[in-house]
Amino acid sequence: MRLPAMLRWAAVALALAAAAAALLAAPAAAFYLPGVAPNDFQKKDPLLVKVNKLTSTKTQLPYSYYSLPFCKPDTIVDSAENLGEVLRGDRIENSPYVFEMREPKMCQIVCRASIDDKQAKELKEKIEDEYRVNMILDNLPLVVPIARQDRDAIVYQGGYHVGVKGQYAGSKDEKVFIHNHLTFLVKYHKDETTELSRIVGFEVKPFSINHQFEGQWNDKNTRLITCDPHASKLVTNSDTPQEVEAGKEIIFTYDVGFEESDVKWASRWDTYLLMTDDQIHWFSIVNSLMIVLFLSGMVAMIMLRTLYRDISRYNQLETEEEAQEETGWKLVHGDVFRPPANSDLLCVCVGTGVQFFGMLLVTMIFAVLGFLSPSNRGGLMTAMLLTWVLMGLFAGYASSRFYKMFKGSEWKSITLRTAFLFPGIAFGIFFILNALIWGEKSSGAVPFTTMFALVLLWFGISVPLVFVGSYLGFKQPAIEAPVKTNKIPRQVPEQAWYMNPAFTILIGGILPFGAVFIELFFILTSIWLHQFYYIFGFLFLVFIILIITCAEITIVLCYFQLCSEDYNWWWRSYLTSGSSAIYLFLYAGFYFFTKLQITKLVSGILYFGYMLLASFAFCVLTGTIGFCACFWFTRLIYSSVKID
């Protein structure tokens, strides 16, 4: 393929990327930096409450709100979702709940529903699995305030439970009750000069009550006995709950109150972002970072002093006899840059790792700058996908550069493997897991149209960019080794037990994992326990520490290996830091059994399937960091000594 043709491919790919970014960003009208683009409401302005998916930490399978027999509006309208929202299983729709700004209402009837056997069974299953209802008002998620006695403070739970299990007084039989009365509280911040208000909080207290009414049912004009503001009878407890039973009618009602707040609009997300115990979080991260920084400093100091002594000693050897008496890393100079076994696969892995590194770096920079606010649901995932696709250019470039250094000539072959190996494995696992979700009739199943969009991003943008990168990389002069490689391989002497490849590889992964495992706990909590994660500044710092740790531990173990006259460092340098993925997956298993309450087989398969994919990606990332550091290190030391 000639250069003009390649450039045309590049232009087409970049145009497709721009078009995809525009299409995917178009539905996300709520995308803004924190503190920008607020909505102002006058008194009696309509406030439209939207409903989102039903979620459960016990099953990890989201369902549409209207999959249960809740009250429906006259016409259900789906809100346009971006790519990230669809992949997260978000299904945002309108609801029959409509408020008026600063106009409190009591005992408002939404509807009366009669449930059949199938609906009763579904309700009981969802309540058993502790499903929560998620709603949205002015782009703020609904929360339930919960008083914590131990800290004498209020914490917030995202969404309210569909219902609860319990017993009637004097009975041992366990029954299932539905929360059919919602007491909403809308907090607002008022501008004293303009009388305009901005919503800064959206809370609810759910109750279960067996509503009774006078006379005949007359839709929303019926007067309830159990909830009547004219008789000063309001719902404040669940002493007479509404049982879920086939053939029974359920009356859904709500109250809405308004409360002025000192919280300004720019700070309204603080409630959601501070749901966890921050003191433990910050202390643990700082403590971990200090330990890793200390170890890294010690390692760097030892390495610099030892290497300086070695290079000085080697350069002072004047005779060939003296050189032959020496042992250590200089003796393997004729073999250290010999191409490894399966060098093609190594090139592909390094190229994919470069793609991951670029994706994480760019995404994290945007997140730290505040462009990926949690108010933009799905924005983080959309950004990661688009960045991954565009980083295919660097993946192709890196893989072809190393491929040419290893005397490879079929650059198109290495390009195809770089473009399809990891994405193909990831897509295969994703497709199988998606089929399982589809079998459960969950809203988390990715629709065919979205699947087609992912394939289009892959084949239409990523693959051409990998080809462009490979072409440009292969056109560059081959990377020259600082020393010549002998024609006959040198025999590797017998190694001590502690220099066994399996042992050093497993030991090498401990320190990189130790640099991230505290932060990993909070990331897993945000993903699997449905909490917000927004401390990207600390995450970026941990990412930098991870890079330094992977590089230094790989260099140290590579140095010991070369001193033992073992020159097979290529794959070992990749796997040394890459083995941290083993500990990540083991930690994911520990987290599953100690922190999660998943009971369904499908949910367990989903968890370990996605964590296996994440561990694989972590292995590729950390392995590439270690390999590149070791490659730089070996070139540096062998170019610093005199080779006769």
XYZ file of C-alpha atoms in Angstrom:
644
model
C 0.000 0.000 0.000
C 1.491 3.329 -1.081
C 1.826 6.349 1.192
C -0.961 8.443 -0.449
C -3.348 5.521 -0.031
C -2.349 5.167 3.615
C -2.885 8.867 4.188
C -6.329 8.591 2.622
C -7.082 5.733 5.026
C -5.914 7.929 7.898
C -8.126 10.809 6.759
C -11.138 8.501 6.431
C -10.492 6.952 9.868
C -10.134 10.325 11.564
C -13.299 11.585 9.843
C -15.178 8.504 11.077
C -13.788 9.098 14.574
C -14.998 12.693 14.537
C -18.413 11.624 13.271
C -18.665 8.890 15.923
C -17.679 11.337 18.648
C -20.328 13.785 17.467
C -23.021 11.116 17.265
C -22.189 9.636 20.647
C -21.939 12.996 22.337
C -25.099 14.425 20.793
C -27.557 12.630 23.109
C -25.563 13.661 26.165
C -27.101 17.112 26.476
C -26.274 17.044 30.198
C -22.515 17.038 29.561
C -20.928 19.966 31.352
C -18.127 20.831 33.684
C -19.021 20.951 37.374
C -20.513 24.370 38.039
C -21.646 25.106 34.479
C -25.068 25.171 32.740
C -27.570 25.107 35.644
C -31.338 25.085 35.181
C -33.260 27.949 36.799
C -36.869 27.412 37.902
C -39.527 29.898 38.817
C -42.273 29.117 41.302
C -44.818 26.584 39.931
C -42.549 25.599 37.033
C -43.067 21.885 36.198
C -40.380 19.489 37.449
C -40.254 16.259 35.475
C -39.090 13.204 37.393
C -37.447 10.522 35.266
C -37.003 6.870 36.177
C -33.871 4.826 35.550
C -33.037 1.135 35.808
C -33.732 -1.081 38.811
C -30.430 -2.191 40.348
C -29.313 -4.792 42.856
C -25.897 -5.488 44.364
C -26.983 -9.108 44.889
C -27.588 -9.919 41.218
C -25.735 -7.166 39.273
C -28.503 -7.482 36.652
C -30.316 -4.187 35.935
C -33.951 -4.155 34.795
C -36.164 -1.510 33.266
C -38.351 0.387 35.748
C -41.516 -0.576 33.891
C -40.662 -4.285 33.981
C -42.501 -4.194 37.336
C -46.188 -3.215 37.707
C -45.520 0.396 38.667
C -47.727 3.282 37.551
C -47.104 4.350 33.967
C -47.595 7.702 32.220
C -49.940 7.901 29.238
C -46.979 7.555 26.871
C -43.587 6.152 27.866
C -40.785 8.201 26.299
C -37.202 6.932 26.323
C -34.501 9.513 26.926
C -31.661 9.414 24.400
C -28.730 7.548 25.938
C -25.090 7.780 24.943
C -22.922 4.716 24.302
C -21.622 4.563 27.880
C -25.141 4.674 29.342
C -26.302 1.800 27.133
C -23.286 -0.317 28.103
C -24.012 0.422 31.779
C -27.588 -0.764 31.340
C -29.171 2.667 31.943
C -32.741 2.962 30.670
C -33.974 6.494 31.397
C -37.705 7.094 30.824
C -40.377 9.572 31.835
C -42.619 8.912 34.840
C -46.085 9.862 36.118
C -44.445 11.894 38.909
C -44.661 15.610 38.014
C -43.942 18.298 40.625
C -44.373 22.065 40.616
C -41.445 24.106 41.895
C -41.871 25.152 45.556
C -45.457 23.837 45.635
C -45.711 21.110 48.322
C -48.287 18.373 47.742
C -49.580 15.707 50.094
C -51.239 12.338 49.503
C -51.163 12.577 45.735
C -52.602 9.458 44.100
C -50.549 8.156 41.180
C -52.663 5.137 40.255
C -54.325 1.968 41.520
C -52.871 -1.278 40.153
C -54.205 -4.801 40.380
C -51.425 -7.389 40.170
C -51.782 -10.898 38.777
C -49.829 -14.037 39.677
C -46.923 -13.307 37.310
C -46.548 -9.710 38.473
C -46.724 -10.741 42.128
C -43.991 -13.321 41.519
C -41.763 -10.744 39.799
C -42.286 -8.232 42.607
C -41.431 -10.820 45.262
C -38.284 -11.865 43.376
C -37.090 -8.277 43.025
C -37.755 -7.526 46.696
C -35.968 -10.758 47.712
C -32.956 -9.666 45.635
C -33.028 -6.196 47.248
C -33.602 -4.228 44.050
C -33.597 -0.454 44.253
C -35.573 2.066 42.235
C -33.477 4.857 40.703
C -35.009 8.195 39.761
C -33.612 11.445 38.383
C -34.672 15.073 38.840
C -32.789 17.843 37.043
C -29.981 15.327 36.390
C -29.634 14.556 40.125
C -30.068 10.932 41.243
C -32.569 10.140 43.982
C -31.071 9.278 47.395
C -32.416 7.942 50.697
C -31.015 9.642 53.842
C -29.999 7.151 56.525
C -28.938 8.211 60.024
C -25.778 6.467 61.260
C -25.726 6.096 65.021
C -22.005 5.289 65.251
C -20.924 8.507 63.522
C -23.888 10.678 64.507
C -24.236 11.683 60.868
C -26.415 11.111 57.824
C -25.287 8.984 54.909
C -27.075 8.633 51.584
C -28.104 5.484 49.761
C -28.641 5.685 46.009
C -32.253 4.814 45.163
C -34.920 3.258 47.409
C -35.715 -0.423 47.844
C -38.693 -1.768 45.898
C -39.940 -3.315 49.136
C -39.007 -5.184 52.293
C -39.538 -8.558 53.941
C -41.082 -8.820 57.409
C -43.715 -10.323 59.673
C -47.009 -9.090 60.990
C -47.115 -8.549 64.738
C -47.672 -11.878 66.474
C -46.928 -13.936 63.351
C -43.823 -15.882 62.399
C -44.690 -16.136 58.711
C -42.452 -13.949 56.568
C -44.305 -11.717 54.125
C -43.211 -9.405 51.316
C -44.275 -5.745 51.365
C -43.985 -3.110 48.641
C -43.050 0.535 49.122
C -46.078 2.202 47.593
C -45.903 5.636 49.253
C -42.965 7.942 48.564
C -42.232 11.097 50.542
C -40.021 13.233 48.293
C -37.966 16.186 49.450
C -36.602 18.595 46.843
C -33.882 20.907 48.121
C -33.327 24.151 46.255
C -31.035 27.154 46.412
C -32.842 30.439 45.799
C -31.384 33.562 44.278
C -32.612 36.405 46.473
C -32.426 38.979 43.682
C -34.239 37.113 40.889
C -36.396 34.696 42.951
C -35.178 31.905 40.656
C -34.372 28.561 42.229
C -31.901 25.810 41.404
C -32.330 22.216 42.525
C -29.492 21.029 44.784
C -30.936 17.858 46.358
C -33.438 15.092 45.655
C -34.316 12.792 48.574
C -37.033 10.272 49.372
C -38.344 8.269 52.312
C -40.250 5.170 51.155
C -43.167 3.678 53.115
C -45.420 0.673 52.748
C -49.075 1.317 53.599
C -52.274 -0.550 52.867
C -54.345 2.371 51.632
C -58.095 2.529 52.297
C -60.542 4.912 50.648
C -64.100 6.196 51.042
C -66.935 5.226 48.716
C -66.256 4.257 45.140
C -62.910 4.593 43.354
C -62.760 7.697 41.169
C -59.185 7.718 39.864
C -57.117 10.551 41.372
C -60.100 12.342 42.943
C -60.709 9.555 45.440
C -60.334 10.572 49.085
C -58.072 8.236 51.034
C -58.748 7.354 54.662
C -55.118 6.387 55.309
C -53.622 9.555 53.861
C -55.708 12.718 54.082
C -54.077 16.146 54.479
C -57.501 17.707 55.250
C -57.786 15.459 58.305
C -54.104 15.984 59.175
C -53.464 12.291 58.554
C -50.159 11.802 56.766
C -48.022 8.719 56.120
C -45.115 8.723 58.570
C -44.590 4.992 59.165
C -45.253 1.526 57.743
C -47.318 0.144 60.632
C -50.042 -1.110 58.247
C -47.951 -2.241 55.255
C -49.098 -3.198 51.768
C -48.530 -6.904 51.206
C -47.574 -8.222 47.776
C -50.119 -10.856 46.871
C -51.752 -11.908 43.608
C -55.223 -10.428 43.117
C -54.653 -7.608 45.585
C -54.843 -3.979 44.513
C -52.027 -1.565 45.287
C -52.601 2.188 45.512
C -49.443 4.212 44.751
C -49.193 7.656 46.366
C -46.597 10.302 47.088
C -45.880 13.489 49.006
C -43.474 16.162 47.848
C -41.956 18.867 49.994
C -39.502 21.657 49.224
C -36.700 22.885 51.447
C -34.429 25.859 50.885
C -30.749 24.977 51.157
C -27.514 26.906 51.622
C -25.770 24.453 49.293
C -24.922 26.158 46.041
C -25.588 24.564 42.673
C -21.874 24.020 41.961
C -21.559 21.941 45.164
C -24.727 19.883 44.871
C -22.868 16.701 43.855
C -20.815 16.697 47.075
C -23.550 14.664 48.782
C -23.158 11.870 46.247
C -19.384 11.966 46.047
C -18.880 11.817 49.814
C -20.942 8.697 50.502
C -17.967 6.730 51.880
C -15.710 7.174 54.882
C -13.168 9.506 53.341
C -10.722 9.599 56.240
C -9.902 5.897 55.932
C -9.774 6.240 52.149
C -7.324 9.128 52.118
C -5.159 7.805 54.934
C -4.842 4.382 53.314
C -3.922 5.801 49.927
C -1.353 8.240 51.320
C 0.125 5.519 53.514
C 0.399 3.142 50.564
C 1.930 5.779 48.326
C 4.512 6.749 50.935
C 5.597 3.116 51.356
C 5.875 2.602 47.604
C 7.746 5.881 47.119
C 10.183 4.914 49.879
C 10.795 1.479 48.359
C 11.177 2.977 44.907
C 13.724 5.489 46.193
C 15.719 2.746 47.878
C 15.655 0.597 44.737
C 16.720 3.492 42.522
C 19.588 4.416 44.846
C 20.884 0.847 45.051
C 20.641 0.413 41.291
C 22.498 3.632 40.516
C 25.335 2.889 42.947
C 25.729 -0.749 41.887
C 25.610 0.015 38.182
C 28.093 2.873 38.524
C 30.540 0.537 40.258
C 30.040 -2.216 37.651
C 30.503 0.091 34.651
C 33.582 1.697 36.190
C 35.134 -1.705 36.899
C 34.402 -3.078 33.424
C 35.838 -0.010 31.705
C 39.066 -0.284 33.746
C 39.797 -3.831 32.528
C 42.725 -3.438 30.167
C 43.604 -6.966 29.075
C 41.585 -9.741 27.490
C 42.701 -12.113 30.263
C 41.207 -9.805 32.885
C 37.982 -9.580 30.938
C 37.692 -13.356 30.683
C 38.109 -13.691 34.451
C 35.190 -11.332 35.025
C 31.674 -12.576 35.514
C 28.376 -10.742 35.388
C 26.182 -8.973 32.927
C 28.980 -7.873 30.568
C 29.749 -11.471 29.583
C 26.349 -11.931 27.909
C 26.684 -8.839 25.716
C 26.803 -11.027 22.600
C 23.422 -12.628 23.359
C 21.445 -10.076 25.306
C 19.788 -8.628 22.183
C 19.126 -11.987 20.526
C 15.454 -12.089 19.400
C 13.293 -14.114 21.816
C 11.021 -17.044 21.045
C 7.556 -15.969 19.842
C 8.864 -12.484 19.145
C 5.790 -11.721 16.981
C 3.443 -12.284 19.932
C 5.652 -10.106 22.134
C 5.389 -7.269 19.592
C 1.593 -7.595 19.543
C 1.401 -7.561 23.359
C 3.636 -4.492 23.598
C 1.610 -2.656 20.927
C -1.641 -3.435 22.754
C -0.079 -2.297 26.028
C 0.901 1.023 24.446
C -2.710 1.405 23.308
C -3.952 0.795 26.862
C -1.400 3.166 28.318
C -2.431 5.962 25.946
C -6.123 5.359 26.623
C -5.724 5.515 30.411
C -3.398 8.509 30.323
C -5.634 10.645 28.089
C -8.858 9.617 29.868
C -7.371 10.286 33.289
C -6.095 13.721 32.280
C -9.575 14.683 31.059
C -11.096 13.278 34.263
C -8.661 15.185 36.494
C -9.473 18.401 34.624
C -13.176 17.829 35.375
C -14.431 17.026 31.883
C -15.877 13.671 32.982
C -18.275 14.809 35.670
C -20.497 12.102 37.225
C -23.440 14.211 36.107
C -22.645 12.978 32.607
C -23.779 9.380 33.020
C -21.790 7.037 30.809
C -19.333 9.792 29.868
C -16.327 8.001 31.350
C -17.011 4.749 29.514
C -17.723 6.563 26.244
C -14.475 8.520 26.562
C -12.475 5.361 27.266
C -13.926 3.558 24.250
C -13.279 6.436 21.853
C -9.771 6.992 23.225
C -8.993 3.271 22.902
C -10.073 3.334 19.268
C -7.953 6.401 18.444
C -4.901 4.985 20.244
C -4.799 2.196 17.651
C -2.386 4.459 15.751
C 0.216 4.145 18.521
C -0.426 0.418 18.950
C 0.413 -0.236 15.303
C 3.467 2.023 15.442
C 4.945 0.368 18.555
C 4.357 -3.215 17.399
C 5.869 -2.623 13.943
C 8.942 -0.879 15.371
C 9.804 -3.839 17.582
C 8.857 -6.266 14.823
C 11.347 -4.635 12.454
C 14.025 -4.689 15.171
C 13.517 -8.471 15.398
C 14.211 -8.707 11.621
C 10.556 -9.249 10.711
C 9.444 -8.479 7.167
C 5.674 -9.214 7.056
C 4.422 -5.987 8.638
C 0.834 -6.526 7.487
C 0.698 -9.812 9.398
C 1.821 -8.210 12.659
C -0.620 -5.354 12.046
C -3.598 -7.687 11.740
C -2.647 -9.527 14.911
C -2.247 -6.237 16.791
C -5.626 -5.019 15.545
C -7.522 -8.241 16.323
C -5.844 -10.221 19.155
C -6.878 -8.391 22.312
C -10.031 -6.727 20.901
C -11.099 -10.108 19.523
C -10.641 -11.863 22.883
C -12.379 -9.005 24.716
C -15.272 -8.943 22.246
C -15.662 -12.735 22.491
C -15.867 -12.664 26.309
C -18.188 -9.654 26.163
C -20.466 -11.386 23.639
C -20.774 -14.525 25.804
C -21.498 -12.489 28.956
C -23.990 -10.356 27.053
C -25.780 -13.521 25.903
C -26.100 -14.590 29.556
C -27.539 -11.177 30.465
C -29.921 -11.405 27.513
C -31.075 -14.804 28.772
C -32.023 -13.157 32.082
C -34.093 -10.535 30.177
C -32.101 -7.775 31.860
C -31.889 -4.219 30.558
C -28.127 -4.582 30.957
C -28.037 -6.632 27.740
C -26.446 -4.551 25.000
C -28.851 -4.162 22.035
C -27.898 -5.311 18.551
C -27.632 -1.718 17.299
C -25.106 -0.851 20.022
C -23.181 -4.050 19.284
C -23.078 -2.994 15.629
C -21.790 0.461 16.685
C -18.965 -1.190 18.663
C -18.014 -3.348 15.679
C -18.107 -0.247 13.459
C -15.753 1.585 15.821
C -13.438 -1.429 15.789
C -13.367 -2.180 12.061
C -14.085 1.306 10.720
C -11.703 3.351 12.879
C -9.405 1.273 15.090
C -8.206 -1.240 12.468
C -7.365 1.410 9.813
C -5.516 3.481 12.419
C -3.496 0.416 13.480
C -2.560 -0.081 9.806
C -1.521 3.560 9.471
C 0.595 3.344 12.647
C 2.226 0.092 11.524
C 3.030 1.519 8.108
C 4.625 4.621 9.618
C 6.540 2.556 12.178
C 7.843 0.057 9.644
C 9.086 2.893 7.424
C 11.332 4.096 10.247
C 14.939 2.815 10.431
C 15.234 -0.365 12.498
C 16.234 0.086 16.147
C 19.933 -0.836 16.320
C 21.314 -2.794 19.285
C 24.287 -1.112 21.029
C 26.302 -4.371 20.772
C 26.583 -7.073 18.136
C 24.838 -10.412 18.585
C 26.936 -13.605 18.347
C 25.961 -16.184 15.738
C 26.174 -19.074 18.219
C 24.044 -18.690 21.391
C 25.924 -18.787 24.666
C 24.998 -21.547 27.088
C 23.116 -20.270 30.133
C 24.710 -21.592 33.345
C 22.606 -23.381 35.945
C 20.670 -20.839 37.980
C 20.085 -20.643 41.721
C 16.596 -21.557 42.925
C 15.714 -17.958 43.656
C 16.475 -16.998 40.032
C 13.970 -19.492 38.683
C 11.798 -17.671 36.087
C 8.482 -18.652 37.713
C 9.687 -17.502 41.145
C 11.050 -14.123 40.006
C 7.983 -13.452 37.865
C 5.601 -14.093 40.770
C 7.712 -12.038 43.170
C 7.914 -9.177 40.679
C 4.143 -8.715 40.553
C 3.708 -8.113 44.293
C 5.036 -4.548 44.423
C 2.994 -3.140 41.492
C -0.134 -4.723 42.953
C 0.730 -3.285 46.361
C 0.813 0.168 44.791
C -2.796 -0.024 43.636
C -4.699 -2.470 45.835
C -6.068 0.187 48.223
C -7.407 2.228 45.311
C -8.591 -1.003 43.698
C -10.910 -1.599 46.652
C -12.705 1.704 46.051
C -12.860 1.153 42.296
C -14.450 -2.283 42.797
C -16.860 -0.784 45.322
C -17.927 1.904 42.861
C -18.486 -0.672 40.106
C -20.139 -3.543 41.970
C -21.795 -1.701 44.872
C -23.061 1.134 42.639
C -21.247 4.021 44.294
C -19.805 7.128 42.687
C -16.055 7.375 42.107
C -14.642 10.811 41.454
C -11.235 11.053 43.173
C -9.389 11.054 39.871
C -6.576 13.212 41.241
C -5.521 10.458 43.610
C -6.123 7.840 40.950
C -3.778 9.685 38.603
C -1.144 9.819 41.346
C -1.547 6.083 41.924
C -1.196 5.535 38.169
C 2.133 7.420 38.161
C 3.325 5.384 41.150
C 2.274 2.188 39.351
C 4.384 3.160 36.323
C 7.438 3.878 38.485
C 6.994 0.677 40.498
C 6.563 -1.558 37.440
C 9.630 -0.016 35.813
C 11.888 -0.280 38.849
C 10.993 -3.796 39.982
C 11.467 -5.074 36.428
C 14.825 -3.332 36.066
C 16.089 -4.719 39.386
C 15.118 -8.313 38.612
C 16.444 -7.973 35.061
C 19.765 -6.750 36.453
C 20.015 -9.751 38.795
C 19.142 -12.056 35.904
C 21.863 -10.619 33.652
C 24.376 -10.810 36.500
C 23.574 -14.535 36.657
C 24.527 -14.722 32.953
C 20.964 -15.469 31.875
C 20.239 -13.337 28.794
C 16.628 -14.502 28.196
C 15.150 -11.309 29.531
C 12.618 -10.288 26.871
C 9.570 -12.262 27.922
C 10.583 -12.359 31.570
C 10.680 -8.560 31.758
C 7.163 -8.444 30.302
C 5.776 -11.065 32.678
C 7.561 -9.773 35.793
C 5.368 -6.709 36.228
C 2.528 -8.286 34.232
C 2.166 -10.975 36.904
C 0.556 -8.326 39.125
C -2.624 -9.208 37.214
C -2.612 -12.603 38.956
C -2.814 -10.861 42.330
C -5.495 -8.531 40.983
C -7.667 -11.490 39.980
C -7.055 -13.249 43.317
C -8.006 -10.037 45.118
C -11.154 -9.839 42.993
C -12.026 -13.342 44.237
C -11.376 -12.282 47.830
C -13.576 -9.212 47.324
C -16.339 -11.363 45.843
C -16.544 -13.673 48.847
C -16.066 -11.030 51.565
C -17.832 -7.885 50.312
C -20.495 -9.000 47.834
C -23.671 -10.980 48.449
C -24.077 -12.385 44.962
C -26.022 -15.639 45.014
C -27.071 -16.223 41.387
C -24.805 -18.355 39.185
C -25.206 -16.008 36.204
C -24.240 -13.013 38.359
C -21.133 -14.844 39.605
C -20.133 -15.723 36.040
C -20.604 -12.064 35.042
C -18.424 -10.873 37.910
C -15.534 -13.251 37.284
C -15.864 -12.860 33.500
C -15.489 -9.092 33.659
C -12.750 -9.286 36.310
C -10.857 -11.810 34.144
C -11.052 -9.343 31.271
C -9.899 -6.493 33.545
C -7.001 -8.615 34.860
C -5.964 -9.495 31.304
C -5.940 -5.791 30.396
C -3.958 -4.986 33.564
C -1.402 -7.669 32.636
C -0.971 -6.178 29.160
C -0.595 -2.665 30.587
C 1.851 -3.408 33.419
C 3.794 -5.914 31.290
C 4.356 -3.280 28.603
C 5.531 -0.721 31.171
C 8.022 -3.227 32.620
C 9.214 -4.360 29.200
C 9.822 -0.823 27.898
C 11.700 0.113 31.080
C 13.873 -2.997 30.852
C 14.509 -2.411 27.145
C 15.679 1.121 27.898
C 17.808 -0.141 30.798
C 19.633 -2.875 28.841
C 20.382 -0.514 25.948
C 21.692 2.047 28.431
C 24.084 -0.229 30.329
C 25.456 -2.048 27.286
C 26.100 1.217 25.470
C 28.010 2.485 28.548
C 30.763 -0.137 28.587
C 33.643 -0.796 26.211
C 33.021 -3.939 24.169
C 36.125 -5.311 22.397
